[in-house]
Amino acid sequence: MKFSTIICKLRNLNCKPVVLILSAFLGIIILAIPQQSLGFEYKSILILHAQQAGKVEMNISNLLAERLSEAGITDVQLITESTNSKENTNKLVVLLGMPKNHIAISSWFKQQHVPPLTELEPGSEGFLLKKTDNQNVVVAAGIDERGCLYAVGEFLRQITIRNGTLQLPEQLEIRTAPAFEIRGTQVQQSGVSKTLAKVRNWTDKELQRVILDYALAGANIFSTGYGPMFDFIKSFGLMTQGEFGPNTAAGDIPEAWEAKESIGRPGYVCLSVPAGNEYMLNLCENYFRDQPAFDLIKFQGGDGGGCECDKCKPYGQIFITTVEKMAAIIHKYHPETRVYFTNQKFQNDDDNAIFSYLKEKPRDWLWAWGYGPGSDATSWQPGHRQTHRMDLFRYPGYGPYSLYPKEILHQLPPQQKLLYYNEITHWKYAQHAFVQMYPRADKDGNLPPHWSHDIYERRPDQFLTMVYNRLSFYACPRNYYRVFNDLMPYGVGDITHSSGHHDHFNQWMWQRLLWSPRTSLEAVVNDYCNTWFGYEAAPLMAKALFLLEENIEEKPGTALPEKTGIKRYYDLVKQAGSLMPEVIKSRDWLWRMYMQKGVLDRYVQLSVAQQMQLQSRIEKYISAAIKTDDTKKAISEALTWFDLNESHEMIGLRDEAKVLGDESNKIFGERNDGYFNLNHDFIGLGWLRRQLERAKVAGKKDMVEMLSMIADYENPGEGGFYDNLGTSNIAPHVDFGYPYDHGQPYVSQMLSEGNRPSQRSMHFTQNEDQGVTLHYSNLDTKALYKIRFTFVRPWYQERYATRMNQKSQNIYADDQLIAKEVPLPLQMSDFFTYDIPAKTTADGELTIRLERAADVAHGDRVSVEQWRNSGGWGTLASEVWLIKTH
């Protein structure tokens, strides 16, 4: 891969930390340096490796030479320690290798009485990086092969190169080792980036580059399959992780073998069927038998969470005994491979069965319990568990994230570890991001305690989330720093889930914290910004990074047009780019990704503001027309206002985003998908237009009522009440039910964008006998009332739609049926109004209750559970007005 040097001269010794910038044709790495004076400069570098260096050490030495050359050092020599070399005071000599192989390093340790590198000092995979008394010599000594690799990473972070000259700090001595044994991730381009962002494919060299970038930051293991990337990872002394789904079929299987998967997906085997179990054991043997050994193998519970059938209850029992058989197969061929499993989407009974199994006798074949998305029994998250450990909530401790890892570690025998598979790749609808699914009662009717609701009330901006896919480019430093510190004290490390390269900051920060978890958040962010943008731009980019996290979060009472941070972020990143030398900026794909985010967020902000201004204009105009009884003319005129055009600023932003996206795609196959998804009805102008069109042809009385809703939508009139059902909305009269999210109102197609935001969110019940219920008190006992509902039902993907037979519901006032089998409109909401019988309010109290249709959520246990797990609802309501009529 060809690289060019991007260097700027340091003007004084008291400025911000100096950096080395490695600018690639297909990506850059900018490696940070502590703030200190630089007094030694070199144009020639001599890398002295051991004569006995193995292939891995040689690859590491070649990597250092390559990175120095890419950065602009034209004279880089790689020689063995036995080679004669003339003394040259202008040449920097780097002694790189393990002391046990490297005579020069070993001799220097003895002569200088430097304590040897041991498993405790500095620790496994550690290194010593030190400038010797001879200022032209640097020792980069690793305790093992990976220690040498990490020494190279630190050396690159410590130096700066400007105009073909390498500068060393006056003082350089770092002796360190990682804090966690397992530090890894997955590396790939996401399918979303290829389809929605329309990027080019990475080359093999680019994929290798990303792997090495994370390795230089401290990673030691990567999830991969067999093939070229497996071989490449091993060639640098790094570890590999393989994966196997114990009940995941490899093609069509007999119907009798099919599992009752939690949301009804095909392709999973019921392990309680002997023939199916044998089939999976054969698949396992065929996959691992003739291949090289993985260092770790993960047997994943998977998104399906196993099999729901009665024969498999508890599924954890048949799962773990099958994994034991598979582990025996693997160890027959690869005895040194370590095995672990994940309990994703398992239930309490499943986990307890596994705990009991592990305690029966020593299970030496199993190395660790893996904790991934859906593994947590104390949080309600997408891909939810059906049961939760309510007994663990008695005392909050450090909060819900830490309760179950602590319990797992308490239950595990001492020979098993806890290993994480944290999901930090999606910005919404995810394990530790914006959960975007308000907790619904689990199968036992349990909901989380009030003190943990910050997880669920931290929500994505309702407008930005309409534009960006869940695999879109983002960063959340504060939230993920909290998650890391809540979770990691109980584990031996983490192999994070990553679905692409849009989570760049999160993954990079995770590797640095796995190396040094006591690092402050500010230090991690500053290190990241110095590393990837250079010291000139770093302070501004650090501020922008924190702003980015604030901007994408929904702020009650502060709509997107009022978020001053959107424009501030845009200005900060733009200014940071102006401070970067053009030769740096011209190759910096990552800065372009942050800039695209700012450009697109600003565009969306202006678009939402434009739509809100139109809505306000129409509301004021119609309100005035009602007072002057000039409604027909007002309706006709207002209907001509809906064709909005982009402002000059919006056009400029769209053009800017296109240029930035084309450039980042060319440089490194990255682009923000939001560019192709900017056109939305953000606020429900579709409803407003429909209401006007209906009013235009309505009779006088109905017309005034329809127009009054436009002018003052939520107003129930004197003596009336309005409840906006949904997440975090004001609904004081709701007595039963919980917000229906399932991604709403954020999953495209499920509901029409023509709905107002209040119409897109709602309360619901599942298979409970009691439906959504509202209770009113202190009513006028002599008055008459009517009730108006907003109803709408979501559209489902084909794989879910077949079991979603719910389309209507019954409505009761107290115990009196006032509406039977009311059909809920699909995707686009509508209003339903009914008179309240006077006798139901004669005591000043009123209970409004919805009831699910007779054929909804009735049937065998498995079918009902699959229906619940895939988003089934029994009753739904978006808004309720109780209106006093007389």
Short mmCIF file of C-alpha atoms in Angstrom, two decimals, residues 540-808:
data_model
loop_
_atom_site.label_atom_id
_atom_site.label_comp_id
_atom_site.label_asym_id
_atom_site.label_seq_id
_atom_site.Cartn_x
_atom_site.Cartn_y
_atom_site.Cartn_z
CA LEU A 540 -11.16 21.01 18.20
CA MET A 541 -11.88 17.43 17.21
CA ALA A 542 -12.00 16.37 20.88
CA LYS A 543 -14.66 19.00 21.57
CA ALA A 544 -16.53 17.90 18.46
CA LEU A 545 -16.48 14.26 19.51
CA PHE A 546 -18.26 15.00 22.77
CA LEU A 547 -20.72 17.25 20.94
CA LEU A 548 -21.49 14.50 18.45
CA GLU A 549 -22.69 12.27 21.27
CA GLU A 550 -24.87 15.06 22.68
CA ASN A 551 -26.35 15.91 19.30
CA ILE A 552 -27.61 12.43 18.44
CA GLU A 553 -29.50 12.08 21.73
CA GLU A 554 -33.12 13.15 22.10
CA LYS A 555 -33.40 16.09 24.49
CA PRO A 556 -36.92 16.49 25.91
CA GLY A 557 -38.06 20.04 25.34
CA THR A 558 -35.29 20.77 22.83
CA ALA A 559 -36.23 19.88 19.28
CA LEU A 560 -33.52 19.34 16.68
CA PRO A 561 -33.80 22.89 15.24
CA GLU A 562 -33.05 24.25 18.73
CA LYS A 563 -29.90 22.17 19.26
CA THR A 564 -27.10 24.70 19.01
CA GLY A 565 -24.60 21.84 19.17
CA ILE A 566 -25.41 20.80 15.59
CA LYS A 567 -23.98 23.98 14.07
CA ARG A 568 -21.22 24.10 16.67
CA TYR A 569 -20.10 20.58 15.76
CA TYR A 570 -20.12 21.45 12.06
CA ASP A 571 -18.01 24.56 12.70
CA LEU A 572 -15.53 22.72 14.95
CA VAL A 573 -14.82 19.93 12.48
CA LYS A 574 -14.64 22.39 9.59
CA GLN A 575 -12.18 24.55 11.54
CA ALA A 576 -10.16 21.49 12.52
CA GLY A 577 -9.86 20.60 8.87
CA SER A 578 -8.63 24.09 8.03
CA LEU A 579 -5.81 23.68 10.56
CA MET A 580 -4.60 20.45 9.01
CA PRO A 581 -1.98 20.91 6.30
CA GLU A 582 -3.53 20.27 2.92
CA VAL A 583 -1.33 17.29 2.21
CA ILE A 584 -2.66 15.68 5.40
CA LYS A 585 -6.25 16.63 4.78
CA SER A 586 -6.16 15.39 1.21
CA ARG A 587 -5.69 11.79 2.42
CA ASP A 588 -7.68 11.85 5.65
CA TRP A 589 -10.78 9.67 5.14
CA LEU A 590 -11.66 9.70 8.84
CA TRP A 591 -11.86 13.49 9.10
CA ARG A 592 -14.15 13.39 6.06
CA MET A 593 -16.44 10.93 7.84
CA TYR A 594 -16.74 13.21 10.86
CA MET A 595 -17.26 16.17 8.54
CA GLN A 596 -19.98 14.34 6.61
CA LYS A 597 -21.79 13.69 9.87
CA GLY A 598 -21.72 17.39 10.66
CA VAL A 599 -22.86 18.39 7.18
CA LEU A 600 -25.73 15.91 7.09
CA ASP A 601 -26.88 16.63 10.64
CA ARG A 602 -26.98 20.32 9.79
CA TYR A 603 -28.96 19.60 6.63
CA VAL A 604 -31.50 17.57 8.59
CA GLN A 605 -31.74 20.31 11.19
CA LEU A 606 -32.58 22.89 8.52
CA SER A 607 -35.04 20.54 6.84
CA VAL A 608 -36.88 19.89 10.11
CA ALA A 609 -36.92 23.61 10.88
CA GLN A 610 -38.34 24.35 7.44
CA GLN A 611 -41.14 21.83 7.96
CA MET A 612 -41.87 23.12 11.46
CA GLN A 613 -42.08 26.66 10.14
CA LEU A 614 -44.60 25.55 7.52
CA GLN A 615 -46.65 23.75 10.14
CA SER A 616 -46.63 26.81 12.40
CA ARG A 617 -47.58 29.06 9.50
CA ILE A 618 -50.56 26.89 8.62
CA GLU A 619 -51.66 26.56 12.24
CA LYS A 620 -51.64 30.34 12.74
CA TYR A 621 -53.36 30.98 9.42
CA ILE A 622 -56.14 28.46 10.09
CA SER A 623 -56.57 29.73 13.66
CA ALA A 624 -57.12 33.25 12.36
CA ALA A 625 -59.48 32.00 9.64
CA ILE A 626 -61.66 30.21 12.21
CA LYS A 627 -62.08 33.48 14.10
CA THR A 628 -63.00 35.42 10.94
CA ASP A 629 -65.07 32.57 9.47
CA ASP A 630 -62.97 32.67 6.30
CA THR A 631 -62.09 28.98 6.44
CA LYS A 632 -62.75 27.86 2.85
CA LYS A 633 -60.32 30.35 1.37
CA ALA A 634 -57.74 29.56 4.06
CA ILE A 635 -57.95 25.83 3.35
CA SER A 636 -57.47 26.28 -0.38
CA GLU A 637 -54.55 28.63 0.05
CA ALA A 638 -52.82 26.53 2.72
CA LEU A 639 -52.98 23.46 0.48
CA THR A 640 -50.72 25.26 -2.01
CA TRP A 641 -47.89 25.70 0.52
CA PHE A 642 -46.70 22.10 0.85
CA ASP A 643 -44.19 21.98 -1.99
CA LEU A 644 -41.06 22.93 -0.05
CA ASN A 645 -37.81 23.68 -1.83
CA GLU A 646 -34.31 23.37 -0.41
CA SER A 647 -32.86 26.61 0.85
CA HIS A 648 -29.59 27.89 -0.57
CA GLU A 649 -27.78 26.68 2.55
CA MET A 650 -29.35 23.23 2.26
CA ILE A 651 -28.30 22.91 -1.37
CA GLY A 652 -24.75 23.85 -0.41
CA LEU A 653 -24.71 21.27 2.38
CA ARG A 654 -26.01 18.52 0.12
CA ASP A 655 -23.28 19.33 -2.40
CA GLU A 656 -20.66 19.42 0.33
CA ALA A 657 -21.75 16.02 1.62
CA LYS A 658 -21.51 14.56 -1.87
CA VAL A 659 -17.97 15.79 -2.39
CA LEU A 660 -16.84 14.57 1.03
CA GLY A 661 -18.49 11.19 0.52
CA ASP A 662 -16.99 10.68 -2.90
CA GLU A 663 -13.57 11.52 -1.51
CA SER A 664 -13.80 9.26 1.55
CA ASN A 665 -15.04 6.44 -0.66
CA LYS A 666 -12.12 6.89 -3.02
CA ILE A 667 -9.58 7.10 -0.22
CA PHE A 668 -10.82 4.24 1.93
CA GLY A 669 -14.16 2.83 0.82
CA GLU A 670 -16.18 4.75 3.41
CA ARG A 671 -19.16 7.10 3.12
CA ASN A 672 -22.08 8.18 5.31
CA ASP A 673 -25.25 6.40 4.24
CA GLY A 674 -27.37 9.34 5.39
CA TYR A 675 -26.53 11.25 2.20
CA PHE A 676 -28.84 8.93 0.26
CA ASN A 677 -31.70 9.17 2.79
CA LEU A 678 -32.33 12.86 3.43
CA ASN A 679 -35.85 13.31 2.12
CA HIS A 680 -38.41 12.69 4.84
CA ASP A 681 -41.66 13.96 6.23
CA PHE A 682 -40.11 14.53 9.63
CA ILE A 683 -43.05 16.04 11.51
CA GLY A 684 -46.19 14.61 9.88
CA LEU A 685 -47.02 17.14 7.21
CA GLY A 686 -48.87 14.30 5.52
CA TRP A 687 -51.44 14.33 8.32
CA LEU A 688 -51.74 18.10 8.09
CA ARG A 689 -52.40 17.98 4.34
CA ARG A 690 -54.95 15.17 4.78
CA GLN A 691 -56.75 17.07 7.53
CA LEU A 692 -57.04 20.11 5.30
CA GLU A 693 -58.30 18.03 2.39
CA ARG A 694 -60.90 16.38 4.60
CA ALA A 695 -62.02 19.70 6.03
CA LYS A 696 -62.39 21.12 2.53
CA VAL A 697 -65.21 18.69 1.70
CA ALA A 698 -66.74 18.35 5.17
CA GLY A 699 -69.89 19.96 6.51
CA LYS A 700 -69.64 23.15 8.53
CA LYS A 701 -69.62 21.54 11.98
CA ASP A 702 -67.14 18.81 11.09
CA MET A 703 -64.98 21.27 9.19
CA VAL A 704 -64.64 23.54 12.21
CA GLU A 705 -63.76 20.59 14.44
CA MET A 706 -61.12 19.35 11.97
CA LEU A 707 -59.61 22.80 11.59
CA SER A 708 -59.63 23.32 15.35
CA MET A 709 -57.41 20.25 15.67
CA ILE A 710 -54.96 21.86 13.24
CA ALA A 711 -54.98 25.13 15.17
CA ASP A 712 -54.68 23.58 18.63
CA TYR A 713 -54.09 19.87 18.25
CA GLU A 714 -53.78 18.66 21.83
CA ASN A 715 -56.50 20.85 23.34
CA PRO A 716 -59.37 18.68 24.70
CA GLY A 717 -61.47 21.72 25.55
CA GLU A 718 -62.61 22.99 28.92
CA GLY A 719 -62.99 20.17 31.41
CA GLY A 720 -61.33 17.67 29.09
CA PHE A 721 -58.10 15.67 29.18
CA TYR A 722 -55.44 14.73 26.63
CA ASP A 723 -52.99 11.83 26.97
CA ASN A 724 -50.10 11.38 24.55
CA LEU A 725 -49.32 7.70 24.90
CA GLY A 726 -45.82 6.53 24.07
CA THR A 727 -42.32 6.68 25.44
CA SER A 728 -41.60 9.53 27.86
CA ASN A 729 -44.77 11.35 26.80
CA ILE A 730 -47.27 13.00 29.11
CA ALA A 731 -49.98 10.41 29.72
CA PRO A 732 -51.09 10.86 33.35
CA HIS A 733 -54.25 8.79 33.00
CA VAL A 734 -52.64 5.58 31.75
CA ASP A 735 -53.33 2.87 34.31
CA PHE A 736 -52.04 -0.17 32.43
CA GLY A 737 -49.87 -0.79 29.39
CA TYR A 738 -46.40 0.29 28.34
CA PRO A 739 -44.87 2.19 25.45
CA TYR A 740 -44.84 0.29 22.17
CA ASP A 741 -41.56 0.96 20.45
CA HIS A 742 -40.19 -2.12 18.69
CA GLY A 743 -38.09 0.49 16.94
CA GLN A 744 -41.00 2.90 16.66
CA PRO A 745 -41.31 5.52 15.47
CA TYR A 746 -37.93 4.90 13.97
CA VAL A 747 -38.16 1.75 11.85
CA SER A 748 -38.91 2.79 8.30
CA GLN A 749 -42.03 1.39 6.64
CA MET A 750 -43.62 0.14 9.87
CA LEU A 751 -45.55 3.40 10.13
CA SER A 752 -46.15 6.16 7.64
CA GLU A 753 -44.06 9.30 8.04
CA GLY A 754 -47.28 11.20 7.37
CA ASN A 755 -48.25 10.60 11.00
CA ARG A 756 -47.47 13.30 13.52
CA PRO A 757 -44.77 12.20 16.02
CA SER A 758 -47.44 11.80 18.70
CA GLN A 759 -49.36 9.47 16.40
CA ARG A 760 -46.30 7.29 15.70
CA SER A 761 -45.70 6.30 19.33
CA MET A 762 -48.21 4.50 21.51
CA HIS A 763 -48.96 2.27 24.47
CA PHE A 764 -49.66 -1.40 24.01
CA THR A 765 -50.22 -4.69 25.72
CA GLN A 766 -49.19 -8.14 24.58
CA ASN A 767 -51.01 -11.33 25.53
CA GLU A 768 -52.27 -10.01 28.86
CA ASP A 769 -56.02 -10.30 29.43
CA GLN A 770 -56.15 -6.63 30.41
CA GLY A 771 -55.55 -4.23 27.55
CA VAL A 772 -54.32 -0.63 27.58
CA THR A 773 -56.29 1.09 30.34
CA LEU A 774 -56.84 4.74 31.30
CA HIS A 775 -58.51 5.94 34.50
CA TYR A 776 -60.08 9.35 35.10
CA SER A 777 -61.29 10.79 38.40
CA ASN A 778 -62.92 14.00 39.63
CA LEU A 779 -65.11 14.19 36.53
CA ASP A 780 -68.21 16.38 36.38
CA THR A 781 -70.92 13.95 37.45
CA LYS A 782 -73.61 15.87 35.57
CA ALA A 783 -71.72 16.34 32.31
CA LEU A 784 -71.66 14.25 29.16
CA TYR A 785 -68.37 13.16 27.62
CA LYS A 786 -67.05 11.69 24.42
CA ILE A 787 -63.71 10.05 23.83
CA ARG A 788 -61.46 10.34 20.81
CA PHE A 789 -58.64 7.90 20.05
CA THR A 790 -55.77 7.94 17.62
CA PHE A 791 -55.29 4.38 16.35
CA VAL A 792 -52.76 2.95 13.93
CA ARG A 793 -51.15 -0.46 13.53
CA PRO A 794 -47.67 -1.20 12.17
CA TRP A 795 -46.66 -3.04 9.05
CA TYR A 796 -44.48 -6.13 9.51
CA GLN A 797 -41.84 -7.77 7.38
CA GLU A 798 -43.03 -10.84 5.57
CA ARG A 799 -41.23 -13.24 7.93
CA TYR A 800 -43.21 -11.83 10.88
CA ALA A 801 -46.49 -10.90 9.19
CA THR A 802 -47.82 -14.44 8.92
CA ARG A 803 -48.38 -14.68 12.68
CA MET A 804 -49.62 -11.10 13.14
CA ASN A 805 -53.39 -11.55 12.95
CA GLN A 806 -54.20 -8.59 15.21
CA LYS A 807 -56.13 -5.91 13.30
CA SER A 808 -58.91 -4.77 15.65
#
